[in-house]
Amino acid sequence: NAGVTQTPKFQVLKTGQSMTLQCAQDMNHNSMYWYRQDPGMGLRLIYYSASEGTTDKGEVPNGYNVSRLNKREFSLRLESAAPSQTSVYFCAGNRGHGETQYFGPGTRLLVL
Amino acid sequence: AQKITQTQPGMFVQEKEAVTLDCTYDTSDPSYGLFWYKQPSSGEMIFLIYQGSYDQQNATEGRYSLNFQKARKSANLVISASQLGDSAMYFCAMRADAGNMLTFGGGTRLMVKP
């Protein structure tokens, strides 16, 4: 089992460029999440998908969109990147409400 | 709204000694869960231990235990017999029963001295 995987591991963008961060899991998770971690801080929830076909905003959704492509995959899109979106992005999943969330290795994004 | 506070930005501990990392929380939900994650310098988030608000006993997982004091709204992580590999950032997080998202504290950097 690969667990929760994320691609790419590292990305540099120029302001205004767009990109999609990919997340996939083979742990049969029903729910999936996208968090961001800024330097010296804890993680903050961007968007989540409680189940296939549903998505909801988290604490910091502005500037992002998500797609729950199927049960395994949950992508995060930046339509027009800004320097304030420089961060480490983590994808996580769990089987459902109340269950422990397991995290992917993270994607380091630098927006110049 | 939920809030998690970790008041120790950094701590040192001697190898083989025990250490307590503090976490206090605030929520109006009667049912909630508390989690601790470890983030080594490589960056991944590793789940350590979980405590449910209605659990009667403190959670334990190997060298990790959670000192849960519900009336004081604290959920401190105790690491016994520290090892050099325990050097990392440690995050306390809470899930309120009304939702499934985690709210994280700011973290504590633990450094284990040989």
mmCIF file of C-alpha atoms in Angstrom:
data_model
loop_
_atom_site.group_PDB
_atom_site.id
_atom_site.type_symbol
_atom_site.label_atom_id
_atom_site.label_comp_id
_atom_site.label_asym_id
_atom_site.label_seq_id
_atom_site.Cartn_x
_atom_site.Cartn_y
_atom_site.Cartn_z
ATOM 1 C CA ASN A 1 0.000 0.000 0.000
ATOM 2 C CA ALA A 2 1.318 3.414 -0.965
ATOM 3 C CA GLY A 3 -1.010 5.153 1.531
ATOM 4 C CA VAL A 4 -1.648 8.790 0.634
ATOM 5 C CA THR A 5 0.490 10.081 -2.226
ATOM 6 C CA GLN A 6 0.931 13.601 -3.558
ATOM 7 C CA THR A 7 2.396 15.011 -6.734
ATOM 8 C CA PRO A 8 4.464 17.008 -7.324
ATOM 9 C CA LYS A 9 6.797 17.105 -4.324
ATOM 10 C CA PHE A 10 8.004 20.586 -5.138
ATOM 11 C CA GLN A 11 6.847 23.311 -7.538
ATOM 12 C CA VAL A 12 7.867 26.853 -8.369
ATOM 13 C CA LEU A 13 5.275 29.111 -9.999
ATOM 14 C CA LYS A 14 5.213 32.684 -11.165
ATOM 15 C CA THR A 15 2.444 34.966 -9.964
ATOM 16 C CA GLY A 16 -0.662 34.427 -12.054
ATOM 17 C CA GLN A 17 0.193 30.917 -13.210
ATOM 18 C CA SER A 18 -2.161 28.051 -12.550
ATOM 19 C CA MET A 19 -1.492 24.523 -11.396
ATOM 20 C CA THR A 20 -3.166 21.463 -9.945
ATOM 21 C CA LEU A 21 -1.891 19.499 -6.996
ATOM 22 C CA GLN A 22 -2.756 15.831 -7.132
ATOM 23 C CA CYS A 23 -3.597 13.519 -4.259
ATOM 24 C CA ALA A 24 -4.421 9.831 -4.373
ATOM 25 C CA GLN A 25 -5.008 7.229 -1.692
ATOM 26 C CA ASP A 26 -5.291 3.474 -1.649
ATOM 27 C CA MET A 27 -6.506 3.203 1.956
ATOM 28 C CA ASN A 28 -10.233 3.078 1.065
ATOM 29 C CA HIS A 29 -10.771 6.488 2.635
ATOM 30 C CA ASN A 30 -14.217 7.964 2.175
ATOM 31 C CA SER A 31 -13.177 11.467 3.227
ATOM 32 C CA MET A 32 -10.257 13.505 1.914
ATOM 33 C CA TYR A 33 -8.805 16.874 2.882
ATOM 34 C CA TRP A 34 -6.445 19.602 1.723
ATOM 35 C CA TYR A 35 -4.460 21.598 4.287
ATOM 36 C CA ARG A 36 -1.794 24.243 4.018
ATOM 37 C CA GLN A 37 1.075 24.791 6.447
ATOM 38 C CA ASP A 38 2.787 28.164 6.557
ATOM 39 C CA PRO A 39 6.220 28.535 8.178
ATOM 40 C CA GLY A 40 6.159 28.082 11.940
ATOM 41 C CA MET A 41 2.455 27.323 12.022
ATOM 42 C CA GLY A 42 0.061 24.446 12.295
ATOM 43 C CA LEU A 43 -2.045 23.184 9.410
ATOM 44 C CA ARG A 44 -5.176 24.969 8.227
ATOM 45 C CA LEU A 45 -7.954 23.304 6.281
ATOM 46 C CA ILE A 46 -8.550 24.581 2.749
ATOM 47 C CA TYR A 47 -11.241 22.220 1.428
ATOM 48 C CA TYR A 48 -12.494 18.772 2.201
ATOM 49 C CA SER A 49 -14.610 16.066 0.651
ATOM 50 C CA ALA A 50 -16.682 14.088 3.112
ATOM 51 C CA SER A 51 -17.552 11.516 0.463
ATOM 52 C CA GLU A 52 -17.246 10.975 -3.264
ATOM 53 C CA GLY A 53 -19.207 13.656 -5.087
ATOM 54 C CA THR A 54 -19.199 16.220 -2.287
ATOM 55 C CA THR A 55 -16.826 19.055 -1.422
ATOM 56 C CA ASP A 56 -16.952 21.765 1.233
ATOM 57 C CA LYS A 57 -14.952 24.815 2.179
ATOM 58 C CA GLY A 58 -12.629 24.795 5.129
ATOM 59 C CA GLU A 59 -11.008 27.629 7.023
ATOM 60 C CA VAL A 60 -8.997 29.186 4.154
ATOM 61 C CA PRO A 61 -10.669 28.363 0.780
ATOM 62 C CA ASN A 62 -10.103 31.634 -1.093
ATOM 63 C CA GLY A 63 -7.996 31.252 -4.224
ATOM 64 C CA TYR A 64 -8.475 27.491 -4.478
ATOM 65 C CA ASN A 65 -10.802 24.992 -6.111
ATOM 66 C CA VAL A 66 -11.024 21.248 -5.611
ATOM 67 C CA SER A 67 -12.278 18.208 -7.475
ATOM 68 C CA ARG A 68 -13.091 14.818 -6.023
ATOM 69 C CA LEU A 69 -12.441 12.893 -9.198
ATOM 70 C CA ASN A 70 -13.378 9.524 -7.716
ATOM 71 C CA LYS A 71 -13.059 7.834 -4.364
ATOM 72 C CA ARG A 72 -9.257 7.612 -4.652
ATOM 73 C CA GLU A 73 -8.356 11.054 -5.993
ATOM 74 C CA PHE A 74 -8.809 14.596 -4.701
ATOM 75 C CA SER A 75 -7.118 17.474 -6.525
ATOM 76 C CA LEU A 76 -6.465 21.066 -5.501
ATOM 77 C CA ARG A 77 -6.289 23.783 -8.152
ATOM 78 C CA LEU A 78 -4.775 27.238 -7.965
ATOM 79 C CA GLU A 79 -6.249 29.234 -10.848
ATOM 80 C CA SER A 80 -4.033 32.303 -10.478
ATOM 81 C CA ALA A 81 -1.219 31.778 -8.016
ATOM 82 C CA ALA A 82 -0.215 34.548 -5.617
ATOM 83 C CA PRO A 83 2.890 34.845 -3.409
ATOM 84 C CA SER A 84 0.611 34.479 -0.364
ATOM 85 C CA GLN A 85 -0.047 30.912 -1.514
ATOM 86 C CA THR A 86 3.578 29.961 -0.959
ATOM 87 C CA SER A 87 3.213 27.137 1.524
ATOM 88 C CA VAL A 88 3.438 23.408 2.080
ATOM 89 C CA TYR A 89 0.255 21.624 1.036
ATOM 90 C CA PHE A 90 -0.845 18.399 2.676
ATOM 91 C CA CYS A 91 -3.508 16.010 1.539
ATOM 92 C CA ALA A 92 -5.112 13.708 4.104
ATOM 93 C CA GLY A 93 -7.762 11.049 4.213
ATOM 94 C CA ASN A 94 -9.814 9.020 6.637
ATOM 95 C CA ARG A 95 -12.556 6.452 6.538
ATOM 96 C CA GLY A 96 -15.119 8.911 7.796
ATOM 97 C CA HIS A 97 -16.366 11.008 10.614
ATOM 98 C CA GLY A 98 -14.347 10.672 13.779
ATOM 99 C CA GLU A 99 -11.636 8.507 12.260
ATOM 100 C CA THR A 100 -7.958 9.404 12.352
ATOM 101 C CA GLN A 101 -6.699 11.380 9.370
ATOM 102 C CA TYR A 102 -3.598 10.097 7.598
ATOM 103 C CA PHE A 103 -1.435 12.519 5.680
ATOM 104 C CA GLY A 104 0.492 12.482 2.440
ATOM 105 C CA PRO A 105 4.130 13.619 2.292
ATOM 106 C CA GLY A 106 3.280 17.195 1.277
ATOM 107 C CA THR A 107 3.922 19.465 -1.703
ATOM 108 C CA ARG A 108 6.194 22.479 -1.285
ATOM 109 C CA LEU A 109 4.918 25.357 -3.427
ATOM 110 C CA LEU A 110 6.852 28.562 -4.017
ATOM 111 C CA VAL A 111 5.101 31.407 -5.832
ATOM 112 C CA LEU A 112 7.423 34.126 -7.060
ATOM 113 C CA ALA B 1 -15.335 27.586 16.963
ATOM 114 C CA GLN B 2 -12.520 25.415 18.210
ATOM 115 C CA LYS B 3 -9.116 26.574 19.351
ATOM 116 C CA ILE B 4 -5.933 24.688 20.219
ATOM 117 C CA THR B 5 -3.089 26.328 22.140
ATOM 118 C CA GLN B 6 0.441 24.981 22.475
ATOM 119 C CA THR B 7 2.350 27.373 24.710
ATOM 120 C CA GLN B 8 5.837 25.846 24.364
ATOM 121 C CA PRO B 9 7.438 26.914 21.063
ATOM 122 C CA GLY B 10 10.537 24.833 21.820
ATOM 123 C CA MET B 11 11.766 22.376 24.412
ATOM 124 C CA PHE B 12 14.930 20.472 25.209
ATOM 125 C CA VAL B 13 15.019 17.075 26.885
ATOM 126 C CA GLN B 14 17.896 14.803 27.782
ATOM 127 C CA GLU B 15 17.975 11.459 26.033
ATOM 128 C CA LYS B 16 16.233 8.728 28.048
ATOM 129 C CA GLU B 17 14.268 11.209 30.141
ATOM 130 C CA ALA B 18 10.507 11.772 29.959
ATOM 131 C CA VAL B 19 9.020 14.972 28.570
ATOM 132 C CA THR B 20 5.552 16.533 28.598
ATOM 133 C CA LEU B 21 4.284 18.680 25.731
ATOM 134 C CA ASP B 22 1.383 20.921 26.670
ATOM 135 C CA CYS B 23 -1.885 21.349 24.799
ATOM 136 C CA THR B 24 -5.011 23.184 25.864
ATOM 137 C CA TYR B 25 -8.183 23.390 23.849
ATOM 138 C CA ASP B 26 -11.435 25.249 23.717
ATOM 139 C CA THR B 27 -14.692 23.992 22.296
ATOM 140 C CA SER B 28 -18.374 24.165 23.099
ATOM 141 C CA ASP B 29 -19.052 20.747 21.607
ATOM 142 C CA PRO B 30 -19.701 18.030 24.207
ATOM 143 C CA SER B 31 -18.148 15.371 21.981
ATOM 144 C CA TYR B 32 -14.745 15.790 20.393
ATOM 145 C CA GLY B 33 -11.477 14.038 19.643
ATOM 146 C CA LEU B 34 -7.913 15.056 20.369
ATOM 147 C CA PHE B 35 -4.920 13.992 18.289
ATOM 148 C CA TRP B 36 -1.166 14.350 18.401
ATOM 149 C CA TYR B 37 0.973 14.326 15.265
ATOM 150 C CA LYS B 38 4.750 14.322 14.877
ATOM 151 C CA GLN B 39 6.456 16.204 12.063
ATOM 152 C CA PRO B 40 10.150 15.336 11.675
ATOM 153 C CA SER B 41 12.511 17.507 9.661
ATOM 154 C CA SER B 42 11.632 15.491 6.557
ATOM 155 C CA GLY B 43 8.200 17.127 6.698
ATOM 156 C CA GLU B 44 5.653 14.322 6.828
ATOM 157 C CA MET B 45 2.860 14.290 9.411
ATOM 158 C CA ILE B 46 2.855 11.122 11.497
ATOM 159 C CA PHE B 47 -0.138 10.204 13.659
ATOM 160 C CA LEU B 48 0.852 9.351 17.240
ATOM 161 C CA ILE B 49 -2.143 9.063 19.543
ATOM 162 C CA TYR B 50 -5.862 9.768 19.879
ATOM 163 C CA GLN B 51 -8.147 10.546 22.835
ATOM 164 C CA GLY B 52 -11.918 10.758 22.641
ATOM 165 C CA SER B 53 -13.718 13.151 24.944
ATOM 166 C CA TYR B 54 -15.790 10.367 26.466
ATOM 167 C CA ASP B 55 -12.909 7.933 26.921
ATOM 168 C CA GLN B 56 -12.607 7.053 30.586
ATOM 169 C CA GLN B 57 -8.920 6.188 30.470
ATOM 170 C CA ASN B 58 -5.954 8.118 29.151
ATOM 171 C CA ALA B 59 -4.750 6.863 25.786
ATOM 172 C CA THR B 60 -1.380 5.134 25.488
ATOM 173 C CA GLU B 61 0.610 4.009 22.439
ATOM 174 C CA GLY B 62 3.999 2.545 23.269
ATOM 175 C CA ARG B 63 6.182 5.347 24.681
ATOM 176 C CA TYR B 64 3.440 7.915 24.082
ATOM 177 C CA SER B 65 0.648 8.671 26.516
ATOM 178 C CA LEU B 66 -1.920 11.391 26.616
ATOM 179 C CA ASN B 67 -2.613 13.097 29.954
ATOM 180 C CA PHE B 68 -6.257 14.077 29.419
ATOM 181 C CA GLN B 69 -7.755 16.456 31.979
ATOM 182 C CA LYS B 70 -11.217 17.268 30.706
ATOM 183 C CA ALA B 71 -12.160 19.809 33.370
ATOM 184 C CA ARG B 72 -8.989 21.767 32.653
ATOM 185 C CA LYS B 73 -9.384 21.277 28.880
ATOM 186 C CA SER B 74 -5.881 19.985 28.534
ATOM 187 C CA ALA B 75 -4.485 17.069 26.546
ATOM 188 C CA ASN B 76 -0.758 16.908 27.189
ATOM 189 C CA LEU B 77 1.480 14.444 25.376
ATOM 190 C CA VAL B 78 3.949 12.526 27.515
ATOM 191 C CA ILE B 79 6.909 10.853 25.824
ATOM 192 C CA SER B 80 8.755 8.424 28.067
ATOM 193 C CA ALA B 81 12.418 7.486 27.638
ATOM 194 C CA SER B 82 13.153 10.086 24.949
ATOM 195 C CA GLN B 83 15.222 9.034 21.963
ATOM 196 C CA LEU B 84 17.249 11.128 19.535
ATOM 197 C CA GLY B 85 14.720 10.247 16.840
ATOM 198 C CA ASP B 86 12.013 11.994 18.853
ATOM 199 C CA SER B 87 13.486 15.360 17.845
ATOM 200 C CA ALA B 88 10.699 16.914 15.745
ATOM 201 C CA MET B 89 7.763 19.294 15.712
ATOM 202 C CA TYR B 90 4.716 18.040 17.592
ATOM 203 C CA PHE B 91 1.210 19.213 16.833
ATOM 204 C CA CYS B 92 -1.908 18.874 18.914
ATOM 205 C CA ALA B 93 -5.169 18.835 16.957
ATOM 206 C CA MET B 94 -8.869 18.623 17.737
ATOM 207 C CA ARG B 95 -11.876 17.373 15.851
ATOM 208 C CA ALA B 96 -15.238 18.596 17.097
ATOM 209 C CA ASP B 97 -18.006 16.076 16.769
ATOM 210 C CA ALA B 98 -20.088 18.445 14.671
ATOM 211 C CA GLY B 99 -17.602 18.227 11.829
ATOM 212 C CA ASN B 100 -14.741 16.172 10.518
ATOM 213 C CA MET B 101 -12.053 18.804 10.096
ATOM 214 C CA LEU B 102 -9.021 19.075 12.351
ATOM 215 C CA THR B 103 -8.004 22.298 14.071
ATOM 216 C CA PHE B 104 -4.274 22.409 14.795
ATOM 217 C CA GLY B 105 -2.199 24.163 17.399
ATOM 218 C CA GLY B 106 0.953 26.072 16.491
ATOM 219 C CA GLY B 107 3.236 23.202 17.429
ATOM 220 C CA THR B 108 6.135 22.556 19.817
ATOM 221 C CA ARG B 109 9.656 21.830 18.606
ATOM 222 C CA LEU B 110 11.231 19.127 20.733
ATOM 223 C CA MET B 111 14.990 18.685 20.713
ATOM 224 C CA VAL B 112 16.502 15.622 22.373
ATOM 225 C CA LYS B 113 20.055 16.057 23.656
ATOM 226 C CA PRO B 114 22.472 13.101 23.704
#
